[in-house]
mmCIF file of C-alpha atoms in Angstrom:
data_model
loop_
_atom_site.group_PDB
_atom_site.id
_atom_site.type_symbol
_atom_site.label_atom_id
_atom_site.label_comp_id
_atom_site.label_asym_id
_atom_site.label_seq_id
_atom_site.Cartn_x
_atom_site.Cartn_y
_atom_site.Cartn_z
ATOM 1 C CA UNK W 1 0.000 0.000 0.000
ATOM 2 C CA UNK W 2 1.127 3.538 -0.786
ATOM 3 C CA UNK W 3 -0.670 6.095 1.407
ATOM 4 C CA UNK W 4 -0.079 9.785 0.741
ATOM 5 C CA UNK W 5 -1.931 13.087 0.585
ATOM 6 C CA UNK W 6 0.372 14.034 -2.293
ATOM 7 C CA UNK W 7 1.882 10.949 -3.979
ATOM 8 C CA UNK W 8 4.729 11.092 -6.463
ATOM 9 C CA UNK W 9 3.784 11.998 -10.001
ATOM 10 C CA UNK W 10 4.790 8.519 -11.149
ATOM 11 C CA UNK W 11 2.421 6.895 -8.636
ATOM 12 C CA UNK W 12 -0.404 9.184 -9.673
ATOM 13 C CA UNK W 13 0.241 8.360 -13.344
ATOM 14 C CA UNK W 14 0.273 4.599 -12.646
ATOM 15 C CA UNK W 15 -3.033 4.923 -10.787
ATOM 16 C CA UNK W 16 -4.577 6.787 -13.711
ATOM 17 C CA UNK W 17 -3.439 4.017 -16.067
ATOM 18 C CA UNK W 18 -5.044 1.451 -13.712
ATOM 19 C CA UNK W 19 -1.652 -0.161 -13.066
ATOM 20 C CA UNK W 20 -2.069 0.868 -9.443
ATOM 21 C CA UNK W 21 -5.442 0.699 -7.742
ATOM 22 C CA UNK W 22 -6.324 3.941 -5.975
ATOM 23 C CA UNK W 23 -8.672 4.529 -3.059
ATOM 24 C CA UNK W 24 -10.224 7.765 -1.868
ATOM 25 C CA UNK W 25 -10.891 7.770 1.859
ATOM 26 C CA UNK W 26 -14.310 9.219 2.620
ATOM 27 C CA UNK W 27 -13.275 10.820 5.918
ATOM 28 C CA UNK W 28 -10.459 12.991 4.612
ATOM 29 C CA UNK W 29 -8.830 15.557 6.837
ATOM 30 C CA UNK W 30 -9.881 19.087 6.143
ATOM 31 C CA UNK W 31 -7.055 21.280 4.841
ATOM 32 C CA UNK W 32 -6.467 24.683 6.409
ATOM 33 C CA UNK W 33 -7.210 28.035 4.816
ATOM 34 C CA UNK W 34 -4.564 28.893 2.196
ATOM 35 C CA UNK W 35 -3.709 32.459 1.158
ATOM 36 C CA UNK W 36 -1.121 33.598 -1.405
ATOM 37 C CA UNK W 37 0.539 37.011 -0.995
ATOM 38 C CA UNK W 38 2.086 38.826 -3.971
ATOM 39 C CA UNK W 39 5.254 40.410 -2.574
ATOM 40 C CA UNK W 40 5.561 42.684 -5.622
ATOM 41 C CA UNK W 41 2.607 44.629 -4.249
ATOM 42 C CA UNK W 42 4.157 45.076 -0.822
ATOM 43 C CA UNK W 43 6.173 48.083 0.274
ATOM 44 C CA UNK W 44 9.902 47.372 0.224
ATOM 45 C CA UNK W 45 10.108 47.394 4.029
ATOM 46 C CA UNK W 46 7.377 44.718 4.185
ATOM 47 C CA UNK W 47 8.826 42.239 1.675
ATOM 48 C CA UNK W 48 10.079 39.857 4.343
ATOM 49 C CA UNK W 49 6.845 40.142 6.307
ATOM 50 C CA UNK W 50 3.849 41.102 4.188
ATOM 51 C CA UNK W 51 1.124 43.164 5.850
ATOM 52 C CA UNK W 52 -1.198 40.154 5.794
ATOM 53 C CA UNK W 53 1.338 37.911 7.510
ATOM 54 C CA UNK W 54 2.076 40.568 10.126
ATOM 55 C CA UNK W 55 -1.629 40.967 10.842
ATOM 56 C CA UNK W 56 -2.099 37.194 11.126
ATOM 57 C CA UNK W 57 0.843 36.909 13.527
ATOM 58 C CA UNK W 58 -0.455 39.762 15.673
ATOM 59 C CA UNK W 59 -3.929 38.224 15.788
ATOM 60 C CA UNK W 60 -2.544 34.787 16.714
ATOM 61 C CA UNK W 61 -0.403 36.209 19.517
ATOM 62 C CA UNK W 62 -3.400 38.071 20.936
ATOM 63 C CA UNK W 63 -5.316 34.781 20.980
ATOM 64 C CA UNK W 64 -2.398 32.996 22.708
ATOM 65 C CA UNK W 65 -1.750 30.856 19.615
ATOM 66 C CA UNK W 66 1.708 29.847 18.386
ATOM 67 C CA UNK W 67 3.048 30.818 14.963
ATOM 68 C CA UNK W 68 5.336 28.840 12.644
ATOM 69 C CA UNK W 69 7.482 30.562 9.990
ATOM 70 C CA UNK W 70 8.979 28.215 7.408
ATOM 71 C CA UNK W 71 12.236 29.329 5.753
ATOM 72 C CA UNK W 72 13.913 27.082 3.204
ATOM 73 C CA UNK W 73 17.494 28.150 3.999
ATOM 74 C CA UNK W 74 19.671 28.275 7.084
ATOM 75 C CA UNK W 75 21.900 31.204 7.986
ATOM 76 C CA UNK W 76 21.242 34.931 7.697
ATOM 77 C CA UNK W 77 21.423 35.370 3.903
ATOM 78 C CA UNK W 78 21.744 32.958 0.976
ATOM 79 C CA UNK W 79 24.996 34.506 -0.276
ATOM 80 C CA UNK W 80 27.088 37.680 -0.587
ATOM 81 C CA UNK W 81 26.962 39.477 -3.938
ATOM 82 C CA UNK W 82 29.336 42.225 -5.067
ATOM 83 C CA UNK W 83 27.156 44.881 -6.689
ATOM 84 C CA UNK W 84 30.236 46.358 -8.399
ATOM 85 C CA UNK W 85 31.362 43.311 -10.414
ATOM 86 C CA UNK W 86 28.436 40.894 -9.917
ATOM 87 C CA UNK W 87 30.537 38.072 -8.457
ATOM 88 C CA UNK W 88 29.279 35.829 -5.637
ATOM 89 C CA UNK W 89 31.503 34.654 -2.763
ATOM 90 C CA UNK W 90 31.677 30.893 -3.361
ATOM 91 C CA UNK W 91 32.918 27.801 -1.563
ATOM 92 C CA UNK W 92 36.357 26.780 -2.930
ATOM 93 C CA UNK W 93 35.407 23.114 -2.612
ATOM 94 C CA UNK W 94 31.875 23.195 -4.023
ATOM 95 C CA UNK W 95 31.579 26.220 -6.353
ATOM 96 C CA UNK W 96 28.364 27.111 -4.509
ATOM 97 C CA UNK W 97 27.587 30.457 -2.916
ATOM 98 C CA UNK W 98 28.614 30.499 0.744
ATOM 99 C CA UNK W 99 25.748 31.222 3.128
ATOM 100 C CA UNK W 100 26.220 34.336 5.252
ATOM 101 C CA UNK W 101 25.709 33.694 8.977
ATOM 102 C CA UNK W 102 25.714 35.991 11.973
ATOM 103 C CA UNK W 103 29.101 37.032 13.430
ATOM 104 C CA UNK W 104 30.216 37.518 9.779
ATOM 105 C CA UNK W 105 30.771 33.805 9.225
ATOM 106 C CA UNK W 106 30.479 32.263 5.751
ATOM 107 C CA UNK W 107 29.513 28.568 5.692
ATOM 108 C CA UNK W 108 29.088 25.961 2.951
ATOM 109 C CA UNK W 109 26.148 23.713 3.833
ATOM 110 C CA UNK W 110 27.447 20.963 1.534
ATOM 111 C CA UNK W 111 31.032 20.392 2.734
ATOM 112 C CA UNK W 112 31.156 22.420 5.968
ATOM 113 C CA UNK W 113 33.827 24.897 4.792
ATOM 114 C CA UNK W 114 33.914 28.035 6.971
ATOM 115 C CA UNK W 115 35.574 31.416 6.597
ATOM 116 C CA UNK W 116 35.191 35.000 7.769
ATOM 117 C CA UNK W 117 33.064 37.183 5.508
ATOM 118 C CA UNK W 118 35.265 39.589 3.533
ATOM 119 C CA UNK W 119 34.867 43.349 3.912
ATOM 120 C CA UNK W 120 35.974 43.906 0.316
ATOM 121 C CA UNK W 121 35.277 41.873 -2.836
ATOM 122 C CA UNK W 122 38.152 39.405 -3.461
ATOM 123 C CA UNK W 123 37.546 39.722 -7.210
ATOM 124 C CA UNK W 124 37.479 43.484 -7.813
ATOM 125 C CA UNK W 125 38.258 45.118 -4.465
ATOM 126 C CA UNK W 126 34.828 46.731 -4.327
ATOM 127 C CA UNK W 127 33.164 47.446 -0.997
ATOM 128 C CA UNK W 128 29.539 47.077 -2.057
ATOM 129 C CA UNK W 129 28.896 43.550 -0.818
ATOM 130 C CA UNK W 130 25.185 42.854 -0.457
ATOM 131 C CA UNK W 131 23.468 40.118 1.503
ATOM 132 C CA UNK W 132 21.024 38.374 -0.840
ATOM 133 C CA UNK W 133 18.084 36.235 0.254
ATOM 134 C CA UNK W 134 16.584 35.323 3.615
ATOM 135 C CA UNK W 135 17.788 32.633 5.957
ATOM 136 C CA UNK W 136 16.410 31.476 9.285
ATOM 137 C CA UNK W 137 18.699 33.820 11.244
ATOM 138 C CA UNK W 138 17.531 36.897 9.325
ATOM 139 C CA UNK W 139 13.859 36.005 9.711
ATOM 140 C CA UNK W 140 14.422 35.359 13.430
ATOM 141 C CA UNK W 141 16.006 38.808 13.821
ATOM 142 C CA UNK W 142 13.204 40.520 11.920
ATOM 143 C CA UNK W 143 10.549 38.761 14.007
ATOM 144 C CA UNK W 144 12.160 39.959 17.229
ATOM 145 C CA UNK W 145 12.225 43.551 15.923
ATOM 146 C CA UNK W 146 8.579 43.533 14.804
ATOM 147 C CA UNK W 147 7.197 41.550 17.758
ATOM 148 C CA UNK W 148 9.481 42.461 20.680
ATOM 149 C CA UNK W 149 7.187 40.937 23.282
ATOM 150 C CA UNK W 150 7.038 37.498 21.629
ATOM 151 C CA UNK W 151 9.157 34.533 22.643
ATOM 152 C CA UNK W 152 10.949 33.503 19.446
ATOM 153 C CA UNK W 153 12.918 30.306 18.921
ATOM 154 C CA UNK W 154 14.824 29.152 15.840
ATOM 155 C CA UNK W 155 14.785 25.490 14.824
ATOM 156 C CA UNK W 156 17.284 24.434 12.161
ATOM 157 C CA UNK W 157 20.255 22.082 11.819
ATOM 158 C CA UNK W 158 22.664 24.771 13.048
ATOM 159 C CA UNK W 159 21.256 24.576 16.590
ATOM 160 C CA UNK W 160 18.705 21.738 16.719
ATOM 161 C CA UNK W 161 20.009 18.532 15.173
ATOM 162 C CA UNK W 162 18.245 15.510 16.683
ATOM 163 C CA UNK W 163 15.659 16.460 19.311
ATOM 164 C CA UNK W 164 12.766 17.488 17.070
ATOM 165 C CA UNK W 165 10.445 15.293 19.154
ATOM 166 C CA UNK W 166 10.714 17.937 21.909
ATOM 167 C CA UNK W 167 9.266 20.747 19.776
ATOM 168 C CA UNK W 168 5.556 19.926 20.454
ATOM 169 C CA UNK W 169 6.309 20.144 24.187
ATOM 170 C CA UNK W 170 7.693 23.682 23.766
ATOM 171 C CA UNK W 171 4.385 24.675 22.173
ATOM 172 C CA UNK W 172 2.114 22.841 24.618
ATOM 173 C CA UNK W 173 3.941 24.323 27.608
ATOM 174 C CA UNK W 174 3.690 27.816 26.068
ATOM 175 C CA UNK W 175 7.482 28.176 26.105
ATOM 176 C CA UNK W 176 7.587 29.633 22.584
ATOM 177 C CA UNK W 177 5.259 31.977 20.668
ATOM 178 C CA UNK W 178 6.918 32.062 17.247
ATOM 179 C CA UNK W 179 8.887 29.177 15.751
ATOM 180 C CA UNK W 180 11.290 29.966 12.885
ATOM 181 C CA UNK W 181 12.771 27.020 11.046
ATOM 182 C CA UNK W 182 13.377 24.804 8.071
ATOM 183 C CA UNK W 183 11.738 21.506 7.115
ATOM 184 C CA UNK W 184 12.480 20.221 10.620
ATOM 185 C CA UNK W 185 9.190 21.904 11.557
ATOM 186 C CA UNK W 186 7.055 20.352 8.807
ATOM 187 C CA UNK W 187 5.635 17.552 10.929
ATOM 188 C CA UNK W 188 1.975 16.890 11.685
ATOM 189 C CA UNK W 189 2.433 16.816 15.463
ATOM 190 C CA UNK W 190 3.890 20.349 15.260
ATOM 191 C CA UNK W 191 1.628 21.807 12.559
ATOM 192 C CA UNK W 192 -1.503 20.752 14.397
ATOM 193 C CA UNK W 193 -0.526 22.874 17.410
ATOM 194 C CA UNK W 194 0.049 26.265 15.759
ATOM 195 C CA UNK W 195 -2.450 28.925 14.739
ATOM 196 C CA UNK W 196 -0.637 30.422 11.743
ATOM 197 C CA UNK W 197 1.933 29.036 9.301
ATOM 198 C CA UNK W 198 3.921 31.461 7.150
ATOM 199 C CA UNK W 199 5.847 30.159 4.122
ATOM 200 C CA UNK W 200 8.270 33.048 3.862
ATOM 201 C CA UNK W 201 9.353 32.747 0.188
ATOM 202 C CA UNK W 202 8.101 29.764 -1.763
ATOM 203 C CA UNK W 203 9.932 30.920 -4.923
ATOM 204 C CA UNK W 204 13.215 29.476 -3.619
ATOM 205 C CA UNK W 205 11.707 25.978 -3.830
ATOM 206 C CA UNK W 206 9.827 26.540 -7.091
ATOM 207 C CA UNK W 207 12.962 27.738 -8.892
ATOM 208 C CA UNK W 208 15.394 24.983 -7.961
ATOM 209 C CA UNK W 209 17.139 23.676 -11.135
ATOM 210 C CA UNK W 210 15.448 20.267 -10.962
ATOM 211 C CA UNK W 211 12.575 18.931 -13.054
ATOM 212 C CA UNK W 212 10.803 17.818 -9.856
ATOM 213 C CA UNK W 213 10.880 21.281 -8.225
ATOM 214 C CA UNK W 214 7.175 22.004 -8.803
ATOM 215 C CA UNK W 215 6.150 18.520 -7.680
ATOM 216 C CA UNK W 216 8.169 18.729 -4.464
ATOM 217 C CA UNK W 217 6.850 22.207 -3.667
ATOM 218 C CA UNK W 218 3.271 21.026 -4.138
ATOM 219 C CA UNK W 219 3.925 18.044 -1.872
ATOM 220 C CA UNK W 220 5.430 20.302 0.812
ATOM 221 C CA UNK W 221 2.501 22.741 0.717
ATOM 222 C CA UNK W 222 0.076 19.811 0.853
ATOM 223 C CA UNK W 223 1.839 18.433 3.933
ATOM 224 C CA UNK W 224 1.568 21.837 5.597
ATOM 225 C CA UNK W 225 -2.128 22.197 4.778
ATOM 226 C CA UNK W 226 -3.119 18.655 5.707
ATOM 227 C CA UNK W 227 -0.935 18.558 8.809
ATOM 228 C CA UNK W 228 -2.825 21.482 10.269
ATOM 229 C CA UNK W 229 -6.079 19.440 10.488
ATOM 230 C CA UNK W 230 -7.996 22.563 9.500
ATOM 231 C CA UNK W 231 -6.923 24.439 12.641
ATOM 232 C CA UNK W 232 -4.615 27.113 11.225
ATOM 233 C CA UNK W 233 -4.170 29.702 8.484
ATOM 234 C CA UNK W 234 -1.424 29.194 5.929
ATOM 235 C CA UNK W 235 0.122 32.284 4.319
ATOM 236 C CA UNK W 236 2.375 31.682 1.290
ATOM 237 C CA UNK W 237 4.556 34.617 0.190
ATOM 238 C CA UNK W 238 5.780 34.798 -3.409
ATOM 239 C CA UNK W 239 6.791 37.040 -6.290
ATOM 240 C CA UNK W 240 4.960 34.714 -8.697
ATOM 241 C CA UNK W 241 1.370 34.372 -7.436
ATOM 242 C CA UNK W 242 0.086 33.008 -10.775
ATOM 243 C CA UNK W 243 2.292 29.876 -10.632
ATOM 244 C CA UNK W 244 0.152 26.797 -11.227
ATOM 245 C CA UNK W 245 1.427 25.115 -8.038
ATOM 246 C CA UNK W 246 -0.032 27.956 -5.972
ATOM 247 C CA UNK W 247 -3.296 28.032 -7.887
ATOM 248 C CA UNK W 248 -4.045 24.299 -7.946
ATOM 249 C CA UNK W 249 -7.485 23.682 -6.406
ATOM 250 C CA UNK W 250 -6.939 19.949 -5.910
ATOM 251 C CA UNK W 251 -4.486 17.105 -6.450
ATOM 252 C CA UNK W 252 -6.213 16.359 -9.748
ATOM 253 C CA UNK W 253 -5.731 19.963 -10.840
ATOM 254 C CA UNK W 254 -1.990 20.008 -10.108
ATOM 255 C CA UNK W 255 -1.110 16.525 -11.359
ATOM 256 C CA UNK W 256 -3.024 16.975 -14.618
ATOM 257 C CA UNK W 257 -1.160 20.214 -15.328
ATOM 258 C CA UNK W 258 2.236 18.801 -14.359
ATOM 259 C CA UNK W 259 1.706 15.659 -16.454
ATOM 260 C CA UNK W 260 0.859 17.794 -19.463
ATOM 261 C CA UNK W 261 4.106 19.755 -19.063
ATOM 262 C CA UNK W 262 6.168 16.585 -18.555
ATOM 263 C CA UNK W 263 4.649 15.005 -21.656
ATOM 264 C CA UNK W 264 5.489 18.039 -23.799
ATOM 265 C CA UNK W 265 9.094 18.009 -22.587
ATOM 266 C CA UNK W 266 9.593 14.246 -22.722
ATOM 267 C CA UNK W 267 10.178 13.982 -18.974
ATOM 268 C CA UNK W 268 9.272 11.089 -16.641
ATOM 269 C CA UNK W 269 6.856 9.369 -16.331
ATOM 270 C CA UNK W 270 6.432 9.530 -20.143
ATOM 271 C CA UNK W 271 10.046 8.598 -20.733
ATOM 272 C CA UNK W 272 12.174 6.451 -18.477
ATOM 273 C CA UNK W 273 15.397 8.213 -17.556
ATOM 274 C CA UNK W 274 18.775 6.887 -16.473
ATOM 275 C CA UNK W 275 21.246 9.391 -15.075
ATOM 276 C CA UNK W 276 24.979 8.773 -15.403
ATOM 277 C CA UNK W 277 26.954 10.872 -12.915
ATOM 278 C CA UNK W 278 30.687 11.392 -13.518
ATOM 279 C CA UNK W 279 32.780 12.829 -10.652
ATOM 280 C CA UNK W 280 36.469 13.526 -10.112
ATOM 281 C CA UNK W 281 39.035 15.927 -8.668
ATOM 282 C CA UNK W 282 40.257 17.135 -12.077
ATOM 283 C CA UNK W 283 37.765 18.843 -14.346
ATOM 284 C CA UNK W 284 39.596 17.895 -17.568
ATOM 285 C CA UNK W 285 39.544 14.200 -16.609
ATOM 286 C CA UNK W 286 35.821 14.365 -15.779
ATOM 287 C CA UNK W 287 35.071 15.959 -19.170
ATOM 288 C CA UNK W 288 37.211 13.389 -21.002
ATOM 289 C CA UNK W 289 35.528 10.481 -19.229
ATOM 290 C CA UNK W 290 32.111 11.973 -20.031
ATOM 291 C CA UNK W 291 33.016 12.089 -23.727
ATOM 292 C CA UNK W 292 34.275 8.495 -23.581
ATOM 293 C CA UNK W 293 30.938 7.367 -22.122
ATOM 294 C CA UNK W 294 29.086 9.490 -24.672
ATOM 295 C CA UNK W 295 30.766 7.629 -27.538
ATOM 296 C CA UNK W 296 29.433 4.341 -26.160
ATOM 297 C CA UNK W 297 25.982 5.861 -25.762
ATOM 298 C CA UNK W 298 25.936 6.978 -29.377
ATOM 299 C CA UNK W 299 26.930 3.502 -30.563
ATOM 300 C CA UNK W 300 23.987 2.019 -28.645
ATOM 301 C CA UNK W 301 21.572 4.489 -30.237
ATOM 302 C CA UNK W 302 20.277 6.013 -27.018
ATOM 303 C CA UNK W 303 18.367 9.288 -26.921
ATOM 304 C CA UNK W 304 20.353 11.449 -24.507
ATOM 305 C CA UNK W 305 20.973 14.853 -22.939
ATOM 306 C CA UNK W 306 24.503 16.099 -22.169
ATOM 307 C CA UNK W 307 27.154 15.633 -21.095
ATOM 308 C CA UNK W 308 26.933 18.851 -19.090
ATOM 309 C CA UNK W 309 27.950 20.138 -15.662
ATOM 310 C CA UNK W 310 25.418 19.263 -12.957
ATOM 311 C CA UNK W 311 23.460 22.164 -11.425
ATOM 312 C CA UNK W 312 25.630 21.501 -8.355
ATOM 313 C CA UNK W 313 28.755 21.378 -10.516
ATOM 314 C CA UNK W 314 31.323 20.908 -7.751
ATOM 315 C CA UNK W 315 30.858 19.375 -4.294
ATOM 316 C CA UNK W 316 33.559 18.614 -1.722
ATOM 317 C CA UNK W 317 36.306 19.241 -4.273
ATOM 318 C CA UNK W 318 34.872 16.930 -6.932
ATOM 319 C CA UNK W 319 33.715 18.220 -10.313
ATOM 320 C CA UNK W 320 30.407 16.750 -11.442
ATOM 321 C CA UNK W 321 29.083 16.110 -14.963
ATOM 322 C CA UNK W 322 26.051 14.079 -15.928
ATOM 323 C CA UNK W 323 24.421 12.477 -18.939
ATOM 324 C CA UNK W 324 20.700 11.715 -19.057
ATOM 325 C CA UNK W 325 19.600 8.702 -21.102
ATOM 326 C CA UNK W 326 16.044 9.231 -22.303
ATOM 327 C CA UNK W 327 13.438 6.773 -23.525
ATOM 328 C CA UNK W 328 15.378 3.670 -22.447
ATOM 329 C CA UNK W 329 12.398 1.364 -22.988
ATOM 330 C CA UNK W 330 13.408 -1.700 -24.978
ATOM 331 C CA UNK W 331 17.124 -1.110 -24.406
ATOM 332 C CA UNK W 332 19.354 -3.660 -22.699
ATOM 333 C CA UNK W 333 20.385 -1.444 -19.798
ATOM 334 C CA UNK W 334 22.096 -4.184 -17.800
ATOM 335 C CA UNK W 335 24.411 -4.963 -20.703
ATOM 336 C CA UNK W 336 25.149 -1.272 -21.224
ATOM 337 C CA UNK W 337 25.935 -0.773 -17.509
ATOM 338 C CA UNK W 338 28.354 -3.726 -17.669
ATOM 339 C CA UNK W 339 30.170 -1.994 -20.524
ATOM 340 C CA UNK W 340 30.487 1.263 -18.583
ATOM 341 C CA UNK W 341 31.686 -0.357 -15.337
ATOM 342 C CA UNK W 342 35.283 -1.024 -16.540
ATOM 343 C CA UNK W 343 35.643 2.659 -17.476
ATOM 344 C CA UNK W 344 35.427 3.582 -13.800
ATOM 345 C CA UNK W 345 37.785 0.822 -12.646
ATOM 346 C CA UNK W 346 40.580 2.012 -14.934
ATOM 347 C CA UNK W 347 40.674 5.555 -13.559
ATOM 348 C CA UNK W 348 40.240 7.736 -10.493
ATOM 349 C CA UNK W 349 36.928 8.963 -11.887
ATOM 350 C CA UNK W 350 33.773 7.881 -10.065
ATOM 351 C CA UNK W 351 30.830 6.863 -12.242
ATOM 352 C CA UNK W 352 27.363 6.435 -10.783
ATOM 353 C CA UNK W 353 24.254 5.162 -12.545
ATOM 354 C CA UNK W 354 20.826 6.160 -11.235
ATOM 355 C CA UNK W 355 17.790 4.515 -12.832
ATOM 356 C CA UNK W 356 14.622 6.627 -12.470
ATOM 357 C CA UNK W 357 16.504 9.482 -10.734
ATOM 358 C CA UNK W 358 14.676 11.359 -7.992
ATOM 359 C CA UNK W 359 16.852 14.418 -8.602
ATOM 360 C CA UNK W 360 19.080 15.820 -11.345
ATOM 361 C CA UNK W 361 20.929 18.258 -9.098
#
C-alpha cells in the first residue's frame, strides 16, 4: 500500500493508467485556509513580512496561539553578492555560494567549509557587498524587531540537530510563541498545534534547477495544509502568485497540469530516464571520461541529454558532470551498464548510474 496526501507523479500516473489501484478515503482531513501574498505589491520594508502575515501573527499572539514561519534556507542570507562586479563569494570546494551567517561567518552547507566574511570583494576590491536572500537567522532577527514581546525560537540544523520530538512540548507548555525554522518543523504533530503558518518565500523551492521542483513544492505545501487538520491559516509569500502550483485547487488539478508539461518536454513518467553521474578531482579528466561514455551511448543508439555540468557542478572538491539517457524502454540497460563499469575501474573517476533518478541536481 502507498498512502499519501500528495503521492509522487509517477504513482499518480500509474493509478490513472489502472496499473495501481487507488482509493479515496471518505473521511479525509480538512485542509487549512490557504492564502497567497504577492510580494511585488508590498512596500519594500514589508517584503520579508507582508502586511497580511504581520496581521495574522499579531492576531494569533493576541489569541495565545503559536506561529510557525517556514524558511527554506539556514543562515542569515543565501549569499554575498558584489554589486560592483556581480561576483558571488563561493565555496572553494563546491563552487556554490557560501551562506552568510551571523558574526560575519560564511559557511558551505554541503562540505562544511567556513571562513570569515570579507569586507571587500576578493575579485574586484569593491566594498559594495550585499546580503542576498533570507535565511532562518535573518527572519528570526526581523521577528524579534517587529514583535518584541514574543518569545521567538529558531529550529534548524545549526542549533537543533536531533531532538525534534521535543518541539511539540515547547508549544504545549507555552514556552515559545513564534517558531522559525526549516523543514524540521514540517511535521503533523507540530503543525496541528500552531495557529498560523507562514511560508516566507516559496519561490526558492519553485525555482530549484530540478525537473521535480514544482512537484516537491506542491507536496510540501500539501503536507503543511493537511498537517494542520484545518486548525490554522497558511500564508504563502511569493513574487509569482500566478504559478500553477499555488493556484491548484486539488491534487487532480496540479497533477493533470504537471503531467501535461512533462509530456510536452519528454520527462518522466512519459520517458524512463537513467542518469549517469561522472565525478572527479580534475575537471579535464571528468570531461574526457564523459566524452568516452558518450561515444558508447551513441553507438547504442540512445536518446540522450549532455554531457553537461550538474546544477551543483562541484561538491567537496569533486567536479560533477552528468548524462541523461532518455526513452530507455526496450534497451538492454544491464548490458550497457556492464560496458560502462570497466571505465570507472581504470581511472580515479567515479561513475554512478541512477535509474529513475529522484533528482538531477
